[in-house]
PDB file of C-alpha atoms in Angstrom:
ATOM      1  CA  UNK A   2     -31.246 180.077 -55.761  1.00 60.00           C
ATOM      2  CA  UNK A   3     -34.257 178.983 -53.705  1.00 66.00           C
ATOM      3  CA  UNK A   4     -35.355 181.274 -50.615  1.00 91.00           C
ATOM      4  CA  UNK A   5     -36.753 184.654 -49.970  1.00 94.00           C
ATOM      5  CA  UNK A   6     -34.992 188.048 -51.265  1.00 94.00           C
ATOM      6  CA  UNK A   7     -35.363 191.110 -50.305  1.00 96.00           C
ATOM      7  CA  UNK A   8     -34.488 194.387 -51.984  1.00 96.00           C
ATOM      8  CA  UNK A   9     -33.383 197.271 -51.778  1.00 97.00           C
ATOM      9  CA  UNK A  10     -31.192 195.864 -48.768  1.00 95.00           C
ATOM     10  CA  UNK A  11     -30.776 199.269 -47.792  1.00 97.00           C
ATOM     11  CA  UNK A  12     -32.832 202.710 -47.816  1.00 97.00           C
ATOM     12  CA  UNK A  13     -32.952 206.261 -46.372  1.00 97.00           C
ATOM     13  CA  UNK A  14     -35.541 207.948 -47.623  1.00 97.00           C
ATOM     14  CA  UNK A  15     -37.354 211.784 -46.384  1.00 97.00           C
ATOM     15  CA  UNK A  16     -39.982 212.294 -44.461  1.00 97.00           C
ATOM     16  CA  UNK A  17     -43.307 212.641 -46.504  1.00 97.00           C
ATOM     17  CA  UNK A  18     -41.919 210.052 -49.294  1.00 97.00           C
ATOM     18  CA  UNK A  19     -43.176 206.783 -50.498  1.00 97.00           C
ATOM     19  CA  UNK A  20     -40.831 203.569 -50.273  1.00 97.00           C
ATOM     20  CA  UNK A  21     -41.625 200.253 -51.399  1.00 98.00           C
ATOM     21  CA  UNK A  22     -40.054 197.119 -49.795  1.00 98.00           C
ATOM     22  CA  UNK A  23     -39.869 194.388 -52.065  1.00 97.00           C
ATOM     23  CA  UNK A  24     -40.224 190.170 -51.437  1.00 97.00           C
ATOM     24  CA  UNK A  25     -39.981 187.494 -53.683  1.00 97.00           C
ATOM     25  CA  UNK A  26     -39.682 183.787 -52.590  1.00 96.00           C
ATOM     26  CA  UNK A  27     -38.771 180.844 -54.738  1.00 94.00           C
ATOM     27  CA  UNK A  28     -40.958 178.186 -52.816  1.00 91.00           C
ATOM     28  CA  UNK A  29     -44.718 179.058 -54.299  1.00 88.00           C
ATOM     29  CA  UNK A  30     -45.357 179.346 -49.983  1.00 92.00           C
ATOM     30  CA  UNK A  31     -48.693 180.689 -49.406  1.00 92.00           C
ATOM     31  CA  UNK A  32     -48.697 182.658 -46.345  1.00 93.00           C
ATOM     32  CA  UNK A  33     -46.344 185.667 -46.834  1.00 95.00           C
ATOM     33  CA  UNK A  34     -45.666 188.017 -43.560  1.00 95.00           C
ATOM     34  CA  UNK A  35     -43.894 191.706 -42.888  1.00 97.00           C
ATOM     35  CA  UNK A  36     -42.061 191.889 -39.808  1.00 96.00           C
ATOM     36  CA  UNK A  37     -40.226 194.917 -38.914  1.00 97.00           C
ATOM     37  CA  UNK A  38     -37.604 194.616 -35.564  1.00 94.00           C
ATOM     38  CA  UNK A  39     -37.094 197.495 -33.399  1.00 92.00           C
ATOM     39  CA  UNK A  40     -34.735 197.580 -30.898  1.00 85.00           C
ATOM     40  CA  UNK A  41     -36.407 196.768 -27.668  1.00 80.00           C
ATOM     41  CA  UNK A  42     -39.801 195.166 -29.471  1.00 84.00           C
ATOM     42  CA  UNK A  43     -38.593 192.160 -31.370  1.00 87.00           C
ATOM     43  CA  UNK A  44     -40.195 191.291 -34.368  1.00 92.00           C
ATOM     44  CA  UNK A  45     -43.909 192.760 -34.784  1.00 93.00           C
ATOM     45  CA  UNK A  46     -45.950 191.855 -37.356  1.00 93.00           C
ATOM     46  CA  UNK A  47     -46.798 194.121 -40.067  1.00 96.00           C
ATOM     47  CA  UNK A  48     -49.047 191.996 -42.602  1.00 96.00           C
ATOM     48  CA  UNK A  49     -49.582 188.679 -43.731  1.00 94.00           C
ATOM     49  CA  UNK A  50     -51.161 187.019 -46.522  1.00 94.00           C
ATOM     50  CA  UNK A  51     -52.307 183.871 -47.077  1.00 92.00           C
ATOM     51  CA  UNK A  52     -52.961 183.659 -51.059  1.00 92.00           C
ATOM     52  CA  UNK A  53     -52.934 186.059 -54.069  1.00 91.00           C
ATOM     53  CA  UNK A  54     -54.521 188.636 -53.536  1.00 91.00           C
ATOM     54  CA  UNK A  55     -55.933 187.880 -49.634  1.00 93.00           C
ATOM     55  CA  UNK A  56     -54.218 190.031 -47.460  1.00 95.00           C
ATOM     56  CA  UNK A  57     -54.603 190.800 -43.541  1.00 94.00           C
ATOM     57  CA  UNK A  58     -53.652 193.038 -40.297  1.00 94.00           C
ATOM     58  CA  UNK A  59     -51.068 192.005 -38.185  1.00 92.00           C
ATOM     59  CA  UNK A  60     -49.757 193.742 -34.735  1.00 91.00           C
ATOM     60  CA  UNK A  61     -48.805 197.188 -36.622  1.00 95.00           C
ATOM     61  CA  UNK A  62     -50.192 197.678 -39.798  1.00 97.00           C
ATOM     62  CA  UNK A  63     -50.704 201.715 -39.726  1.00 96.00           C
ATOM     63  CA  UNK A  64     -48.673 203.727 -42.512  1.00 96.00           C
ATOM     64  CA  UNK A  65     -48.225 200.248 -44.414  1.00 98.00           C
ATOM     65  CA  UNK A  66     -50.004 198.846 -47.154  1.00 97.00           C
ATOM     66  CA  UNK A  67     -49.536 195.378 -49.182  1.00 97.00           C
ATOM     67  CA  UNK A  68     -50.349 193.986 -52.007  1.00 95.00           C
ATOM     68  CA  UNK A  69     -50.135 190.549 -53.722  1.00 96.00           C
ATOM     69  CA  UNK A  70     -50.885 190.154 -57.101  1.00 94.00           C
ATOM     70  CA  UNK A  71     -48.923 186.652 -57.280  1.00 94.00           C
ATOM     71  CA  UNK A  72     -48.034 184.421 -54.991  1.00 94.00           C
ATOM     72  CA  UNK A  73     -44.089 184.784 -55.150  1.00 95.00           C
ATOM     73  CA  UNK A  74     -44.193 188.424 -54.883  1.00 96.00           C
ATOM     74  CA  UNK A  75     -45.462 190.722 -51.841  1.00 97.00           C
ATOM     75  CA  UNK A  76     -44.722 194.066 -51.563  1.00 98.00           C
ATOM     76  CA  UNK A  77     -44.554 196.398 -48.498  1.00 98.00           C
ATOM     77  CA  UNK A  78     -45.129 200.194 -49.483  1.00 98.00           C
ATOM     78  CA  UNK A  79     -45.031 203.070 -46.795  1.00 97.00           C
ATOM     79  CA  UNK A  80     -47.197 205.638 -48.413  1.00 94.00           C
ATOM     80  CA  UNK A  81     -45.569 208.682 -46.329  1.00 97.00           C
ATOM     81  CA  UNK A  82     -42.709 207.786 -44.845  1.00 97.00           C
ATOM     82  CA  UNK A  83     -42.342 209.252 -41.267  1.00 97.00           C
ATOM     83  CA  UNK A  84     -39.510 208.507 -38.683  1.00 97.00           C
ATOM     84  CA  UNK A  85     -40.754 206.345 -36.429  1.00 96.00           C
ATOM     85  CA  UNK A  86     -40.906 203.888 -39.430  1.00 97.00           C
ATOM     86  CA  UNK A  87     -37.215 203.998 -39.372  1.00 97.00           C
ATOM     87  CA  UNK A  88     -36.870 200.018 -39.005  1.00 97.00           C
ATOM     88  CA  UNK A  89     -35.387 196.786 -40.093  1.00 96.00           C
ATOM     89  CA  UNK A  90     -38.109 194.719 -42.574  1.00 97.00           C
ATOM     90  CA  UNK A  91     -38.575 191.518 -42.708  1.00 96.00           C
ATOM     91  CA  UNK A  92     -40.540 189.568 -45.039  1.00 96.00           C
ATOM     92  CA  UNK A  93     -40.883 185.874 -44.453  1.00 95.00           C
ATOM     93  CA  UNK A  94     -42.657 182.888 -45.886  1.00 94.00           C
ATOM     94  CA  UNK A  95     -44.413 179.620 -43.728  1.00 90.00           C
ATOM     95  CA  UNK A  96     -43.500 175.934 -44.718  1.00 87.00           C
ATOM     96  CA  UNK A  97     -46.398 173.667 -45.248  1.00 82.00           C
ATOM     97  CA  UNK A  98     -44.455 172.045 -41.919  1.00 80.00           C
ATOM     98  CA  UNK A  99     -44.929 175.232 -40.376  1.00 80.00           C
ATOM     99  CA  UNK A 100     -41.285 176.701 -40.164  1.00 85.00           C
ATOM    100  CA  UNK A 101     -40.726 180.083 -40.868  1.00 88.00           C
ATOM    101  CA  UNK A 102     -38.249 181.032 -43.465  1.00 91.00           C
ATOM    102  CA  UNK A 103     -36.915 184.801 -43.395  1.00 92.00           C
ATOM    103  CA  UNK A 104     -35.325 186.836 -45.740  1.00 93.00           C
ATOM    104  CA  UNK A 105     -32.217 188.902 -45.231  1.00 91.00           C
ATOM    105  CA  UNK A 106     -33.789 191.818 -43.906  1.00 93.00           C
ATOM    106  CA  UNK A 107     -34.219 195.493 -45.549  1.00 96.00           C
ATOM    107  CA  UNK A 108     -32.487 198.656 -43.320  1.00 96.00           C
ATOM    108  CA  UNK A 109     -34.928 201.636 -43.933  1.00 98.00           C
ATOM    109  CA  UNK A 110     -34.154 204.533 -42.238  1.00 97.00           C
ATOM    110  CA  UNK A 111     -36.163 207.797 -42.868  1.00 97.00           C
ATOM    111  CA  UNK A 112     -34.531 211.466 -42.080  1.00 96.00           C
TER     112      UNK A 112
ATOM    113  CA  UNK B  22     -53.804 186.269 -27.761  1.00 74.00           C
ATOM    114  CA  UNK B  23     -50.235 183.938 -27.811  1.00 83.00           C
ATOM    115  CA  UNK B  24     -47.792 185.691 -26.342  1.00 88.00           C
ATOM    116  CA  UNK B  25     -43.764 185.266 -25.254  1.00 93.00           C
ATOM    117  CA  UNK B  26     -42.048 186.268 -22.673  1.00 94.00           C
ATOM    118  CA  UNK B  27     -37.585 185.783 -22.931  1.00 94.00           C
ATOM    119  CA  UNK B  28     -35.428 186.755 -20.131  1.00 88.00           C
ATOM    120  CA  UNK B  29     -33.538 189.925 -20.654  1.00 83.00           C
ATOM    121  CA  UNK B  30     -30.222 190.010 -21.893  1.00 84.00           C
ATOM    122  CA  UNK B  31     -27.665 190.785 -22.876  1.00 93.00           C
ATOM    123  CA  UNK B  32     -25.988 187.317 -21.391  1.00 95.00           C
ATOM    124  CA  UNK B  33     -22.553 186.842 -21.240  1.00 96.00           C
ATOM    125  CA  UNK B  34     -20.732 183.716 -21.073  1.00 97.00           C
ATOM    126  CA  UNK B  35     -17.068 182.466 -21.318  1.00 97.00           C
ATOM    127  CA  UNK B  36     -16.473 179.587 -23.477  1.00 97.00           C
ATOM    128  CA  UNK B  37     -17.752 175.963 -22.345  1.00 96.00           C
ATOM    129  CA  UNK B  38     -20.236 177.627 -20.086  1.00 97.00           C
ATOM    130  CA  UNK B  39     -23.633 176.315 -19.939  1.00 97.00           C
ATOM    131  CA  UNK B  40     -26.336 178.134 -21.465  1.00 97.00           C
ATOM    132  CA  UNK B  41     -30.216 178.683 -20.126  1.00 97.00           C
ATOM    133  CA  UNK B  42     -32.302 181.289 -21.690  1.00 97.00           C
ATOM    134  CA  UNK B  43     -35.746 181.276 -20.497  1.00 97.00           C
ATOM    135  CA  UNK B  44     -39.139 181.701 -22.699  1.00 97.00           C
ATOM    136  CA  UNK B  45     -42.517 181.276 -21.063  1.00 96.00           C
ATOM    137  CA  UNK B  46     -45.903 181.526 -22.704  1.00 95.00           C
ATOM    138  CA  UNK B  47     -49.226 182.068 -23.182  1.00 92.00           C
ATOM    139  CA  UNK B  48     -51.690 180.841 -25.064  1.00 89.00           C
ATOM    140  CA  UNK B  49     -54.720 178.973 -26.283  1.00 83.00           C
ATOM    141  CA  UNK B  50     -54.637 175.776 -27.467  1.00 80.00           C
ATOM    142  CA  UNK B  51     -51.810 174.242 -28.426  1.00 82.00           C
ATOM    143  CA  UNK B  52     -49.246 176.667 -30.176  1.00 88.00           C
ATOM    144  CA  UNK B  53     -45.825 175.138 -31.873  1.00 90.00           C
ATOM    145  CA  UNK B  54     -42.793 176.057 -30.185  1.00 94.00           C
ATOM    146  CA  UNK B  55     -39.969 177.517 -31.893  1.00 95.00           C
ATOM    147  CA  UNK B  56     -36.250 178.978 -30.983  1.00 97.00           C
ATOM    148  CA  UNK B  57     -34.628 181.431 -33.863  1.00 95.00           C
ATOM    149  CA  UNK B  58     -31.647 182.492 -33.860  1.00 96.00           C
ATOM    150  CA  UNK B  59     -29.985 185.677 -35.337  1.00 94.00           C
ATOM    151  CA  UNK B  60     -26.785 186.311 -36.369  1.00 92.00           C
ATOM    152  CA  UNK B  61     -25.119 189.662 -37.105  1.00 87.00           C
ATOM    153  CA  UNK B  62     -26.471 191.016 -40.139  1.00 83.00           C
ATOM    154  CA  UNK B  63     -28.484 188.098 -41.060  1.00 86.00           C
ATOM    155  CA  UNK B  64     -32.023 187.794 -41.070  1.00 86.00           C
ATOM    156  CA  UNK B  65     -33.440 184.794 -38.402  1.00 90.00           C
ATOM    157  CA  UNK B  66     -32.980 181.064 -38.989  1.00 92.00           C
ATOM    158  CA  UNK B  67     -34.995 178.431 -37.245  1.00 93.00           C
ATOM    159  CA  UNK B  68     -32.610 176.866 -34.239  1.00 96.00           C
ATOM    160  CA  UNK B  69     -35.029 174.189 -33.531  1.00 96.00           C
ATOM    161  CA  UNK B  70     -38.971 173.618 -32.688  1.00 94.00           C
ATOM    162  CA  UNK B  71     -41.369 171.311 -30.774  1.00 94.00           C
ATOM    163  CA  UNK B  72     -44.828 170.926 -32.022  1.00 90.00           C
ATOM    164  CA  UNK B  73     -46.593 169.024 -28.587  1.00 90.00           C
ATOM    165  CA  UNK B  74     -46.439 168.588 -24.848  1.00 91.00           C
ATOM    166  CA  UNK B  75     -43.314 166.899 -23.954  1.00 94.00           C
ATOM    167  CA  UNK B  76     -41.377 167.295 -27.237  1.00 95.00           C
ATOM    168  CA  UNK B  77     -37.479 167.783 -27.398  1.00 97.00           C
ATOM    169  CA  UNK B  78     -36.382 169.874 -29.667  1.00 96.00           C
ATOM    170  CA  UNK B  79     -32.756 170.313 -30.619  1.00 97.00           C
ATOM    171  CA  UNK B  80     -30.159 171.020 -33.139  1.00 97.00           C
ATOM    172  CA  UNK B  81     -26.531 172.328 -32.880  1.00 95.00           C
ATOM    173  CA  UNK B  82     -25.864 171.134 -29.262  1.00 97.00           C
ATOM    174  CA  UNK B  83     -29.090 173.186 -28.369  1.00 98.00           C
ATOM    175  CA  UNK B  84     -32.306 171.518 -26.386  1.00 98.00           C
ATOM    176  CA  UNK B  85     -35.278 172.686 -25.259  1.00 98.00           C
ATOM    177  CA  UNK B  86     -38.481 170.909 -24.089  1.00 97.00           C
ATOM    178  CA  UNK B  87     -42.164 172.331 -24.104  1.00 96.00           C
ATOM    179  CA  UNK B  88     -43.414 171.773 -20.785  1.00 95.00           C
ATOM    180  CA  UNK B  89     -46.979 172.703 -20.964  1.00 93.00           C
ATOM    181  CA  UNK B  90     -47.385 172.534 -16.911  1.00 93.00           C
ATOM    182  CA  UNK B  91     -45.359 175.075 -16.835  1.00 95.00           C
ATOM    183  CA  UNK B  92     -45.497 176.789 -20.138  1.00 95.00           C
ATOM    184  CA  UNK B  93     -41.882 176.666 -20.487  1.00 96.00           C
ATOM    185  CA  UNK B  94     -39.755 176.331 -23.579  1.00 97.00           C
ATOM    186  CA  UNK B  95     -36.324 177.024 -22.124  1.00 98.00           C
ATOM    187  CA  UNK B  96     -33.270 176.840 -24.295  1.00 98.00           C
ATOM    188  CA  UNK B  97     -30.153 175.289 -23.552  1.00 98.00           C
ATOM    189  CA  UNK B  98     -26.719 174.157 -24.407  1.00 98.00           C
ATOM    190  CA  UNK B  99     -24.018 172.282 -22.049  1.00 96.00           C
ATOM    191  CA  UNK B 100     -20.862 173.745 -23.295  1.00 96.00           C
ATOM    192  CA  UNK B 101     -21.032 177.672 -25.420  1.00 97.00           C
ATOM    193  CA  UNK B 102     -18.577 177.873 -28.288  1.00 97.00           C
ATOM    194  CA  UNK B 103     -17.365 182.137 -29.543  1.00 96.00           C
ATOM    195  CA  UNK B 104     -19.659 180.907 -32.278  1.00 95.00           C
ATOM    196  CA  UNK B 105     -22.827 180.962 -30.492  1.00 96.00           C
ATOM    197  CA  UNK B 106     -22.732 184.224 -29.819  1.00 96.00           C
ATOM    198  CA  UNK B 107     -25.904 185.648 -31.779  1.00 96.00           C
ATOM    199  CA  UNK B 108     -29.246 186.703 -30.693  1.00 95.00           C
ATOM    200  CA  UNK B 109     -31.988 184.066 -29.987  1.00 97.00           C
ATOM    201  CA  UNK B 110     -35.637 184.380 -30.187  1.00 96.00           C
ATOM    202  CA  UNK B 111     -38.460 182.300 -28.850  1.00 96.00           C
ATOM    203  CA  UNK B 112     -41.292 182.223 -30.751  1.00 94.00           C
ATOM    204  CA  UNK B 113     -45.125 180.379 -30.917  1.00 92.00           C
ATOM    205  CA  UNK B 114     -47.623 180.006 -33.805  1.00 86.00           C
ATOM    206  CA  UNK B 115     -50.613 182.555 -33.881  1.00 77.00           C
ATOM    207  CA  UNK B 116     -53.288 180.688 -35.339  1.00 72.00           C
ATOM    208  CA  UNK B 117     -55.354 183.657 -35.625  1.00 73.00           C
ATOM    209  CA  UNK B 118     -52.777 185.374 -37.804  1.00 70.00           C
ATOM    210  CA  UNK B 119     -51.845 182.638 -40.557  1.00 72.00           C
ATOM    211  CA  UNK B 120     -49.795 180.771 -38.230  1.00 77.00           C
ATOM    212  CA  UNK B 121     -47.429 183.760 -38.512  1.00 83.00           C
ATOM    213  CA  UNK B 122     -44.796 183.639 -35.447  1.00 89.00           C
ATOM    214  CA  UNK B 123     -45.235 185.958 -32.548  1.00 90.00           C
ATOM    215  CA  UNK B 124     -41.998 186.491 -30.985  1.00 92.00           C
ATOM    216  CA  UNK B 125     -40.059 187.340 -27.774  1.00 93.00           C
ATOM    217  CA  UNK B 126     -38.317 190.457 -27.462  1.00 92.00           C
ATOM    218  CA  UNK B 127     -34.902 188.776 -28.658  1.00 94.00           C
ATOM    219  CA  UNK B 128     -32.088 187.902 -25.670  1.00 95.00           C
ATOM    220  CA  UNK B 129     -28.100 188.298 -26.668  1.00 94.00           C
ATOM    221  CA  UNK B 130     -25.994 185.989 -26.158  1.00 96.00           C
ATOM    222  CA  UNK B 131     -22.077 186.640 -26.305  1.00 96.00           C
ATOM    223  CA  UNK B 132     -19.300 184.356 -25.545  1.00 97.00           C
ATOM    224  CA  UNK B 133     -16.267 185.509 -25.138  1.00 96.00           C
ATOM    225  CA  UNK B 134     -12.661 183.187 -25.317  1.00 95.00           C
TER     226      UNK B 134
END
């Protein structure tokens, strides 16, 4: 099926540990974005990408790092987990209309 | 930079009330306008957008019109069904971030029978 999926749907992980958050879309999209929502905050940007292997800052990039070795595939890894990164993640892809297109979300929650 | 700013919810509404949520922004230029919506569980799905000055945009009974002179994009709907009840976003393209969306803070909406 076409779209954006994200696994593992659901993660609680230890303080000190490293999780990666994993997107693929369908759609060959070329700007890729993290989002995590936070009760209280909305939706803050993480990172975005605009092609392979171009990658950029958004709103709260510290503790996160990205990569993007293909275009379908970008990857959100928190190198040490801590609590306050206790979030839901979402990874989303832009139309060449400009809609945004999310996926179904990823429930990290670190102890 | 392009900011939102959503009244505060949460809003509750019985059924075949009429619906206003208010989003005002700011900005540079001329930013795309967009309303998500969120449903339990789910991640966010477009609800409807306008791209210039005195655009409509609507979908699902919902309207709302960018009125640059008062850099509104208010959402509304004349009659709420139980199904409605979600949380809604407003939302405006950051050019300076790959056009990625920079979001209100998210305003509930439920409707109860």
């Amino acid at each position: 099926d076409a779209g954006i999926t994200q696994s593992p749907r659901y993660k609680i992980t230890e303080t000190g540990r490293q999780v990666t958050l994993m997107c693929h879309q369908t759609w060959s999209h070329s700007y890729m974005f993290w989002y995590r929502q936070d009760l209280g905050h909305g939706l803050r940007l993480i990172y975005y990408s605009a092609a392979a292997d171009i990658t950029d800052k958004g709103e709260v990039p510290d503790g996160y790092v990205v990569s993007r070795s293909k275009t379908e595939n970008f990857p959100l890894t928190l190198e040490s987990a801590t609590r306050s990164q206790t979030s839901v993640y979402f990874c989303a892809s832009i139309s060449g209309i400009g809609e945004l297109f999310f996926g179904e979300g990823s429930r990290l929650t670190v102890l | 930079g392009n900011s939102v700013t959503q009244m505060e919810g949460p809003v509750t509404l019985s059924e075949e009330a009429f619906l206003t949520i208010n989003c005002t922004y700011t900005a540079t230029g001329y930013p795309s306008l967009f309303w998500y919506v969120q449903y339990p569980g789910e991640g966010l799905q477009l609800l409807l957008k306008a791209t210039k000055a005195d655009d409509k945009g609507s979908n699902k009974g919902f309207e709302a019109t960018y009125r640059k002179e008062t850099t509104s994009f208010h959402l509304e709907k004349g009659s709420v069904q139980v199904s409605d009840s979600a949380v809604y976003f407003c939302a405006l393209s950051d050019p300076n971030s790959g056009y990625a969306l920079n979001f209100g803070k998210g305003t509930s909406l439920l409707v109860t029978p």
